[in-house]
Short mmCIF file of C-alpha atoms in Angstrom, two decimals:
data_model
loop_
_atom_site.label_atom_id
_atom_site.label_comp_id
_atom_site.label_asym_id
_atom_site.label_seq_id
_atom_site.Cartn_x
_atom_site.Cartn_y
_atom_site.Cartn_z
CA UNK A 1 97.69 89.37 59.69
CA UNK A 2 99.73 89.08 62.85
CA UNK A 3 100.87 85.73 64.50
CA UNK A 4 100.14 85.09 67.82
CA UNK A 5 101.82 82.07 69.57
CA UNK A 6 99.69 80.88 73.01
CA UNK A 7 101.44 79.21 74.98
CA UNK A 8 99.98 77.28 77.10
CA UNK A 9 100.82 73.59 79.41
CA UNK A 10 104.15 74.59 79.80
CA UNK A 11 106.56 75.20 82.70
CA UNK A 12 107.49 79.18 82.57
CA UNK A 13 111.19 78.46 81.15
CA UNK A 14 109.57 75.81 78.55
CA UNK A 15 107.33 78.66 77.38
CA UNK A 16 110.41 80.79 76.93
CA UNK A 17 113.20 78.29 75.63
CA UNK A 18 109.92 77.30 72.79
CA UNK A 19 108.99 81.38 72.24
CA UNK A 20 112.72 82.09 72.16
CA UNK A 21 112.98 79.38 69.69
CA UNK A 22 109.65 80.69 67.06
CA UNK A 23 110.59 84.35 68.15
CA UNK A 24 111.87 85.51 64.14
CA UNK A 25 108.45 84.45 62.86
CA UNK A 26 105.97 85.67 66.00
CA UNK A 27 104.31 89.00 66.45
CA UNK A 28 102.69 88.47 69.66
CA UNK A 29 103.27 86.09 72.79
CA UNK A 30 100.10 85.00 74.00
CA UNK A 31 100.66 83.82 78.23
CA UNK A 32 98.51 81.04 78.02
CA UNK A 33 95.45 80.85 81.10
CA UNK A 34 96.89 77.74 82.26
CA UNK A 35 100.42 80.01 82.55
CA UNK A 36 98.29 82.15 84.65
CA UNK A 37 96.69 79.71 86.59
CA UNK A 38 99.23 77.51 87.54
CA UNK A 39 102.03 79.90 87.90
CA UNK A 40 100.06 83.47 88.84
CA UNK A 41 100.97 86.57 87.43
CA UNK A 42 105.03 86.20 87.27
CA UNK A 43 104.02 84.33 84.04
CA UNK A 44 103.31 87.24 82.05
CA UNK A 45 106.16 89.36 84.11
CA UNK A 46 108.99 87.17 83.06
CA UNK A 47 107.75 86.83 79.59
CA UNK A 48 107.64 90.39 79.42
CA UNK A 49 111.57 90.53 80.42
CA UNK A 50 112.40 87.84 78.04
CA UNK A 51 110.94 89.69 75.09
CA UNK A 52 110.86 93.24 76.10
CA UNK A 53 110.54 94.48 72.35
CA UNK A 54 107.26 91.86 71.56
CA UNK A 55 103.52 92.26 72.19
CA UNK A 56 102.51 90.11 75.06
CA UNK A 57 98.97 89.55 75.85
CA UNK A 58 98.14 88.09 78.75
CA UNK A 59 94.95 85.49 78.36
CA UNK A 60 93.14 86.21 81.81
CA UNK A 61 89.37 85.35 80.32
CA UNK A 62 88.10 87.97 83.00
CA UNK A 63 84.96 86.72 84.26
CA UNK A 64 84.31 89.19 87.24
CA UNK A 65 86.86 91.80 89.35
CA UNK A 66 88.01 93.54 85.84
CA UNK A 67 90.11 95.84 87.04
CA UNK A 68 92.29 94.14 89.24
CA UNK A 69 92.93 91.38 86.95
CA UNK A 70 93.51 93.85 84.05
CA UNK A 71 95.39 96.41 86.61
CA UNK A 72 97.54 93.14 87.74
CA UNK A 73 98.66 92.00 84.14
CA UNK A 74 99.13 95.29 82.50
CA UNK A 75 101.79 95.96 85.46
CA UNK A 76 103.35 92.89 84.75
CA UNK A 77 103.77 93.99 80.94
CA UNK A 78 101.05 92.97 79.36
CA UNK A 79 100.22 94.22 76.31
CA UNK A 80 96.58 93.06 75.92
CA UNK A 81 94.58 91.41 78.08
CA UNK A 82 91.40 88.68 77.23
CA UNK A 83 88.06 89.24 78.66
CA UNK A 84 85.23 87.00 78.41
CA UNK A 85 82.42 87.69 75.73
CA UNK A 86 79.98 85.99 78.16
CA UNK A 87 80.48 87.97 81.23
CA UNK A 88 78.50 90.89 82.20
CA UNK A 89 78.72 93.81 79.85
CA UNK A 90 80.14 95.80 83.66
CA UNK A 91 82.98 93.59 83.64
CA UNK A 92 83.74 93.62 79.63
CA UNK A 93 83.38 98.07 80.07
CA UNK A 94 85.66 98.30 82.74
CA UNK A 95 87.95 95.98 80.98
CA UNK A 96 87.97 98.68 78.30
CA UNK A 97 88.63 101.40 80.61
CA UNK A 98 91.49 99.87 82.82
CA UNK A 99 92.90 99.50 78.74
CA UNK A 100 92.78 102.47 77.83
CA UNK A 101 93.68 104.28 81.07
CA UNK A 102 97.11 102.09 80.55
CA UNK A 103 96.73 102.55 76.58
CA UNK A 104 96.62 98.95 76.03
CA UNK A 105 94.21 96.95 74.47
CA UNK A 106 91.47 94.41 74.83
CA UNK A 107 90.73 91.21 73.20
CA UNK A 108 87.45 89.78 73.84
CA UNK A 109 86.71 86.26 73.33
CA UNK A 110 83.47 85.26 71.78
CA UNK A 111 83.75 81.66 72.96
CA UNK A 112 80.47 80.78 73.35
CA UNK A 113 78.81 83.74 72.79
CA UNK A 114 75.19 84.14 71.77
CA UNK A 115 74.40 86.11 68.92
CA UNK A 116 72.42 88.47 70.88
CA UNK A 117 75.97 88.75 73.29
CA UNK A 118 77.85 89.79 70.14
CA UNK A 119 75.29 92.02 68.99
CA UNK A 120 75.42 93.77 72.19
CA UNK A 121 79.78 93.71 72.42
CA UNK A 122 80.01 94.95 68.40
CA UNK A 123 80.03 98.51 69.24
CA UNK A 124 83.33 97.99 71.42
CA UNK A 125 85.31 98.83 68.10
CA UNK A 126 88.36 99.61 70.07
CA UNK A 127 88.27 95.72 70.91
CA UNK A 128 89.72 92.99 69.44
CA UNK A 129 87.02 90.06 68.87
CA UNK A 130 88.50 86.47 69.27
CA UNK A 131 86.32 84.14 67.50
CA UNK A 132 87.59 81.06 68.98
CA UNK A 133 86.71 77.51 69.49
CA UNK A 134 87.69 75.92 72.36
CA UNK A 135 90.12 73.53 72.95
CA UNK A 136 87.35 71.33 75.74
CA UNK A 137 85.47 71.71 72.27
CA UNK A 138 87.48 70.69 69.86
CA UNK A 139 88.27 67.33 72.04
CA UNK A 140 84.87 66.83 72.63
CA UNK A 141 83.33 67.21 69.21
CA UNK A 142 86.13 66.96 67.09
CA UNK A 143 85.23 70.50 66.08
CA UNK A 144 88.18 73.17 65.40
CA UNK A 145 88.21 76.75 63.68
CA UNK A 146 88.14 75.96 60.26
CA UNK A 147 88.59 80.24 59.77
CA UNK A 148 85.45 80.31 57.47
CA UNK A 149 83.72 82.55 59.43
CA UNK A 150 83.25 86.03 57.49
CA UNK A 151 83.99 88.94 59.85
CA UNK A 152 83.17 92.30 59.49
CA UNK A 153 86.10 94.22 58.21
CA UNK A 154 85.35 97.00 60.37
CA UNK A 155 86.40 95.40 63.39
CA UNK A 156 89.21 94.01 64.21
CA UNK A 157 89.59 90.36 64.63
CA UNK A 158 91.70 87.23 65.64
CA UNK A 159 90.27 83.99 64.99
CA UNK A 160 92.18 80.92 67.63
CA UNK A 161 91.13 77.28 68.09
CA UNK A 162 92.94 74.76 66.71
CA UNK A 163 94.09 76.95 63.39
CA UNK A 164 96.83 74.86 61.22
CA UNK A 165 98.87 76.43 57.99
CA UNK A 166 95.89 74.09 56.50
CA UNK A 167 93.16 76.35 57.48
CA UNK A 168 94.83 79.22 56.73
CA UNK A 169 95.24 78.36 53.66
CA UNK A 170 91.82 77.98 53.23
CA UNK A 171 90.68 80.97 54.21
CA UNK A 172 88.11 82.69 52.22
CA UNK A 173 87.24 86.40 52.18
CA UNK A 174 88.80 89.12 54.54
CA UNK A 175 91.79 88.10 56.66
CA UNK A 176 91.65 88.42 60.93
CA UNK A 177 94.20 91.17 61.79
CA UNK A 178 95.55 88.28 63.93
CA UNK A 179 95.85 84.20 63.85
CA UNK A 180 96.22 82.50 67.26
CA UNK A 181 98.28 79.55 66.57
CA UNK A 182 99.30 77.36 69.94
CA UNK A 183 100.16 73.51 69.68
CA UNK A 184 100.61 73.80 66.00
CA UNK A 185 103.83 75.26 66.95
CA UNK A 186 104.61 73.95 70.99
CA UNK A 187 104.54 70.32 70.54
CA UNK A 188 106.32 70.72 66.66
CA UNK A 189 108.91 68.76 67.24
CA UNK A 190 111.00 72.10 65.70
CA UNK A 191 109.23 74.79 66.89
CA UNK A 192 111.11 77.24 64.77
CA UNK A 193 110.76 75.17 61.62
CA UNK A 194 106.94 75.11 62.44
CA UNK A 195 106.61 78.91 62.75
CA UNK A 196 108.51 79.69 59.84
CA UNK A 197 106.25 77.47 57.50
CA UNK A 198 103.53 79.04 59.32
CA UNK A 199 104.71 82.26 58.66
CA UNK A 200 105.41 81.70 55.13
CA UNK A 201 101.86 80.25 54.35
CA UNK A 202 100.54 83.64 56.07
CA UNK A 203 103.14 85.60 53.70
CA UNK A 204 101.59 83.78 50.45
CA UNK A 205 97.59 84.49 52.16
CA UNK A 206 98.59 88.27 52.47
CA UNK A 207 99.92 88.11 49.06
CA UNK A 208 96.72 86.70 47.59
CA UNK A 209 94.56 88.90 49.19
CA UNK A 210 96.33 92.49 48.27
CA UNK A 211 95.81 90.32 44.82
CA UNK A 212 92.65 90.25 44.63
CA UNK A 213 91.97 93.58 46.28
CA UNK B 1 73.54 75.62 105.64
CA UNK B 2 77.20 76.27 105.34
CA UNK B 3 79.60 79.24 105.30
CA UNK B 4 82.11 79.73 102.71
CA UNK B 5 84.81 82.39 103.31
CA UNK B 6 85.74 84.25 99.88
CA UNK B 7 89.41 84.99 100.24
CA UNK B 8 90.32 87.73 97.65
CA UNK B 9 92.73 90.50 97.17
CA UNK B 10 95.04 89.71 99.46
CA UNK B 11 98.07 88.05 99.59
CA UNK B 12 98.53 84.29 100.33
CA UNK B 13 99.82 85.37 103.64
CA UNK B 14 97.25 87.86 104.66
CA UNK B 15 94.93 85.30 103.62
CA UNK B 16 95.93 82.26 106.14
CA UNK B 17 95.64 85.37 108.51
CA UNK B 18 92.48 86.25 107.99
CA UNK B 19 91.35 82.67 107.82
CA UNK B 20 92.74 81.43 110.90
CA UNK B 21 90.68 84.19 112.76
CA UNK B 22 87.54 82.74 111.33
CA UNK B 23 88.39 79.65 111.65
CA UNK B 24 86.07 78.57 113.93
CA UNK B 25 82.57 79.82 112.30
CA UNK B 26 83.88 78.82 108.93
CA UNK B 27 83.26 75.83 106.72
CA UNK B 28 84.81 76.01 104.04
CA UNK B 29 87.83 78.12 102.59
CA UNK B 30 87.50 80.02 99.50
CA UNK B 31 90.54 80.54 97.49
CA UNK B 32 89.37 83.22 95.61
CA UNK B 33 90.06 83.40 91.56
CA UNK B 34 92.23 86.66 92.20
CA UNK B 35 94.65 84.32 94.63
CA UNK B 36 94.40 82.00 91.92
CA UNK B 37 95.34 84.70 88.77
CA UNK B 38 98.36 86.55 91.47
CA UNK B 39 100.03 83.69 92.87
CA UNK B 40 99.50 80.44 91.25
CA UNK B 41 97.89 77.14 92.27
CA UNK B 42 100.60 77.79 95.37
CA UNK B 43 97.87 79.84 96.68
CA UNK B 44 95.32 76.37 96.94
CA UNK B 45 97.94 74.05 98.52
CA UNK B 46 99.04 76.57 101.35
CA UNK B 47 95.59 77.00 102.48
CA UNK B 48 94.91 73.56 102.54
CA UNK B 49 98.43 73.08 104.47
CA UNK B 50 97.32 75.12 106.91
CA UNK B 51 94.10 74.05 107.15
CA UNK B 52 94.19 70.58 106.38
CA UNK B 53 90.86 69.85 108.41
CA UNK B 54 88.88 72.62 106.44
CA UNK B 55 86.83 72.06 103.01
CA UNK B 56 88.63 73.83 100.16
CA UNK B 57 87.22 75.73 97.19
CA UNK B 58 89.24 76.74 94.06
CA UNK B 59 87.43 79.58 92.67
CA UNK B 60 89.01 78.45 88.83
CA UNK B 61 86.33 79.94 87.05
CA UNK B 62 87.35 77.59 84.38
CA UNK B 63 85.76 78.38 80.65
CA UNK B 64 87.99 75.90 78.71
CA UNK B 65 91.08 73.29 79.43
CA UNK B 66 89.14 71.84 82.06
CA UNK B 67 90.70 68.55 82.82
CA UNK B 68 93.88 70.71 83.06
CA UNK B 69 92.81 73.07 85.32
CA UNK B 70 90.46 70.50 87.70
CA UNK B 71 93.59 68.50 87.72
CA UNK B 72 96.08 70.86 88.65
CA UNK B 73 93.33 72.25 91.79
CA UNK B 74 92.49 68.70 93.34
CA UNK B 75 96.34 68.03 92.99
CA UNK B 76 97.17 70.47 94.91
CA UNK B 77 94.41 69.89 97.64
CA UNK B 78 91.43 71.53 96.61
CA UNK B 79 87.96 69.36 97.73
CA UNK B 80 86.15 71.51 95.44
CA UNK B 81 86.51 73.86 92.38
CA UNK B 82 84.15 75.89 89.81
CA UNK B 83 83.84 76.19 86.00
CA UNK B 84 81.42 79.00 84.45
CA UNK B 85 77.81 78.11 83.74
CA UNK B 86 78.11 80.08 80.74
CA UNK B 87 80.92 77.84 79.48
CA UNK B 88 80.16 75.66 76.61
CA UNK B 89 78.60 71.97 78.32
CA UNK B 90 81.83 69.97 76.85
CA UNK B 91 83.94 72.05 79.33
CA UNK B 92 81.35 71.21 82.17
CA UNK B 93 80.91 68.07 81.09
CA UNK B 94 84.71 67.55 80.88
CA UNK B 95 85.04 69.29 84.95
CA UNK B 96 82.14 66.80 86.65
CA UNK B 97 84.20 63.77 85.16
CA UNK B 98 87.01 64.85 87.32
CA UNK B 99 85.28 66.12 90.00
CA UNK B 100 83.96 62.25 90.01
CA UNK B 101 87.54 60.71 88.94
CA UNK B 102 89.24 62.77 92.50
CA UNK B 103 85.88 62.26 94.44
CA UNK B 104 85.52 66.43 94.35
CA UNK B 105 83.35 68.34 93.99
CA UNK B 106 82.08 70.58 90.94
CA UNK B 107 80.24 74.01 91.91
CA UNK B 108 78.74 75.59 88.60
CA UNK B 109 78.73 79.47 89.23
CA UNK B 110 75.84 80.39 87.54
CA UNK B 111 77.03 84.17 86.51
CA UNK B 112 75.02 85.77 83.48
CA UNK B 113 73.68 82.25 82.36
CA UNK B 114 70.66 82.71 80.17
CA UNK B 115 67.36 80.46 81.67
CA UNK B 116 67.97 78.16 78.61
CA UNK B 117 71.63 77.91 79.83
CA UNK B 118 70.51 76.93 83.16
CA UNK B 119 67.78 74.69 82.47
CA UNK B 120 70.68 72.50 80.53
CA UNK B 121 72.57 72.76 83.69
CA UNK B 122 70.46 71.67 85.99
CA UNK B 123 70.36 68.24 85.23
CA UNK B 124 73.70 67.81 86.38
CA UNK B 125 72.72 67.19 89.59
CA UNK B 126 75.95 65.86 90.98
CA UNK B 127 77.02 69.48 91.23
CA UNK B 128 76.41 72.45 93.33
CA UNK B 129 74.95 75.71 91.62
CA UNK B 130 75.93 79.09 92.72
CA UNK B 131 73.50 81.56 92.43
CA UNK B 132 75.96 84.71 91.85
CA UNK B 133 75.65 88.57 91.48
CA UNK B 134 79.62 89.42 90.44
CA UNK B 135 81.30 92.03 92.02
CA UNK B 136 81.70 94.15 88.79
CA UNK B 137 77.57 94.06 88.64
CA UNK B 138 77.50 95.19 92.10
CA UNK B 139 80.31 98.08 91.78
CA UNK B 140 78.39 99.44 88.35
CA UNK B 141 74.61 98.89 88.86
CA UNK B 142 74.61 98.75 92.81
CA UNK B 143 72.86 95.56 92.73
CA UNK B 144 73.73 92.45 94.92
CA UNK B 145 72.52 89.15 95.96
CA UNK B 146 69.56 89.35 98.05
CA UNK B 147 69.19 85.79 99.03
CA UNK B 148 65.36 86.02 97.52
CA UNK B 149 65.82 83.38 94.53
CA UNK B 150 63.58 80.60 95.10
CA UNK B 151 65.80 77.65 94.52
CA UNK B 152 64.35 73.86 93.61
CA UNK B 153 65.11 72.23 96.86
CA UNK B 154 65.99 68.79 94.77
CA UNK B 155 69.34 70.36 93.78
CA UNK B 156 72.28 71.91 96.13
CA UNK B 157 73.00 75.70 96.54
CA UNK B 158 75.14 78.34 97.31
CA UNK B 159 74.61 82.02 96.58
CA UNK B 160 77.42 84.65 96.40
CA UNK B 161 77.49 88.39 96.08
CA UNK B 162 77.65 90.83 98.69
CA UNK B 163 75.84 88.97 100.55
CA UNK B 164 75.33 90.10 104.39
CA UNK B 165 74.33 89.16 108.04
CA UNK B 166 70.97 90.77 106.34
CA UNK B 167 70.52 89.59 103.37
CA UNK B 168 70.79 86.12 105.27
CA UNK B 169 67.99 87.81 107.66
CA UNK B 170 65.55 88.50 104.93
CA UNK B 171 66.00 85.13 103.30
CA UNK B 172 62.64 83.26 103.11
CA UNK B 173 61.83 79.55 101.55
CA UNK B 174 64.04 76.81 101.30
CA UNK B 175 67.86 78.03 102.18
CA UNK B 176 70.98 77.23 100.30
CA UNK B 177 73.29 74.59 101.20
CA UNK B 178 76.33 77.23 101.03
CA UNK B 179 76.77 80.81 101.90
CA UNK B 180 79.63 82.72 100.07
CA UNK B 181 81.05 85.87 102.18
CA UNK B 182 83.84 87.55 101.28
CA UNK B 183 84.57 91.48 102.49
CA UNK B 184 81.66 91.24 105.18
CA UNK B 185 85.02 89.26 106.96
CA UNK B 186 87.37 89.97 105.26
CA UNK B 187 87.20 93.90 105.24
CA UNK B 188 85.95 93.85 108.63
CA UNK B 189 87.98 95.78 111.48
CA UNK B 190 87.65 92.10 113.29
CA UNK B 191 87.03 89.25 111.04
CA UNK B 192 86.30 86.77 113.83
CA UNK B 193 84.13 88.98 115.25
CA UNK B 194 82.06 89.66 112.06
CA UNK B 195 82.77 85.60 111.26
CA UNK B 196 80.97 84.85 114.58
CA UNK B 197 78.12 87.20 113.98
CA UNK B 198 76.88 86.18 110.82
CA UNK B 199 77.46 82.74 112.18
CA UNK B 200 75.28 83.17 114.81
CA UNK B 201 72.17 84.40 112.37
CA UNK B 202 72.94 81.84 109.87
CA UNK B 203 72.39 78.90 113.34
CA UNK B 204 68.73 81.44 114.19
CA UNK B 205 68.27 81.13 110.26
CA UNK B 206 68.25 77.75 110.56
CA UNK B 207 66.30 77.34 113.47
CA UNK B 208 63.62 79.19 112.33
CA UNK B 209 63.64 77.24 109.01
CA UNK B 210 63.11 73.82 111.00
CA UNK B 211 60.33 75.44 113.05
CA UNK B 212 58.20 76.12 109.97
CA UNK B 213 58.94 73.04 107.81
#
């Protein structure tokens, strides 16, 4: 179960000085949309060069034009790339392509998804699936992923929305290859201190479940 | 019956270029989500510097973080942005309150939307709907917008996807408010040229569509 830290709402050196800061206890650095968005593609570039030796994956939720956006941010040094679960199943294969033409790897997030759109994006086992709720959701309907959901252990999965060391240690059954965890650590007021607890509560989970194994 | 110019794949530069030869047959200024993904929200705020008379679109494609990313677009000049039909309705929801707060304007691109999606969309009648074939469908399954949807005339329109001078030829009942062209200008050898021609049998479209009503 990796750690992945999305960073997101930040100026590019903020999301720096804070990964910089959580760096001992991270796996991958997730370039936040908003990164994207606000900044363009230099986001994920200077990331890259601040943390040559991490994963980065850039969070582009692809909608349309896959393999521009996916040729863009694996030039910048992205490691993985998001595409949307809800786009056309064109865009979400070509994602998979430009991936592993550059042998890097997609994550698509379910957000939203039907279950008739997952159905249809399960056989995509070289993806990653993101079973995420959003954060327009969580605000709205004081919803968050409370990582109860029971995957399929012959996919791989991340699970992102809100996740605490709380629901994590809650979690029941098998464990995501990957937890998404964003403000939980950005707006600690020790960002270090935060992932470190984080990753120790992760440490114990992985512990448990070899345990009972 | 308007005419929106899809600027994509090309730099912020080329873009202004290619916009200030249109100029003149144009309505309203695309800045297309690829701008958006390469160069930042920098890309909205020079095209509406250098076309401060012009209507402004922020192709955002937003899915989540919505008061974040409407904010950020209007800030930096944009008159109207879009969020994904097939995003959950908080983040839609969340997009037409700030569209209202900025006195914007929300366009709701309808891509992949199931009819039960849509029929929960349309109520929101404060928005525009775009009716849109992506450019990944096109590219894989050779399909594109052929202007033939019949649209209830009670709510505003725009339809997007390789549409052309004859697509907007064949069109017949009630036309769209909006028009979204992209590389039928922009790829042409002349873009004014090809602006002013599909200008010309949008104004005979029109005409024709007041003789019969």
């Amino acid at each position: 179960m990796k750690i992945q830290l999305a960073l997101d709402r930040l100026s590019i050196e903020e999301a720096i000085k804070i990964a910089g800061q959580a760096e001992k206890f991270i796996d991958i650095f997730e370039v936040g949309t908003s990164l994207i968005k606000e900044y363009g593609i230099v986001s994920i570039s200077r990331l890259k060069e601040a943390f040559p030796d991490k994963l980065i994956l850039a969070d582009m939720k692809t909608m349309d034009n896959a393999i521009y956006e996916f040729q863009l941010c694996f030039e910048a040094g992205a490691d993985m790339a998001t595409v949307m679960g809800v786009s056309p199943l064109q865009t979400i294969e070509t994602c998979l392509e430009a991936a592993a033409e550059h042998q890097k790897k997609t994550m698509i997030d379910l957000l939203n998804t039907s279950e008739e759109q997952r159905t249809a994006l399960f056989p995509y086992t070289e993806a990653i699936f993101c079973d995420h709720v959003s954060k327009d959701v969580q605000e709205k309907s004081g919803l968050h992923n409370t990582a109860s959901a029971t995957f399929d252990p012959s996919l791989q999965w991340a699970i992102a929305g809100g996740i605490t060391g709380e629901s994590i240690q809650t979690m029941a059954g098998p464990l995501p290859d990957i937890v998404v965890i964003g403000s939980a650590i950005t707006k600690a007021p020790q960002p270090e201190k935060a992932a470190e607890a984080l990753s120790e509560i992760i440490e114990r989970k992985k512990a448990e479940s070899h345990g009972s194994a």
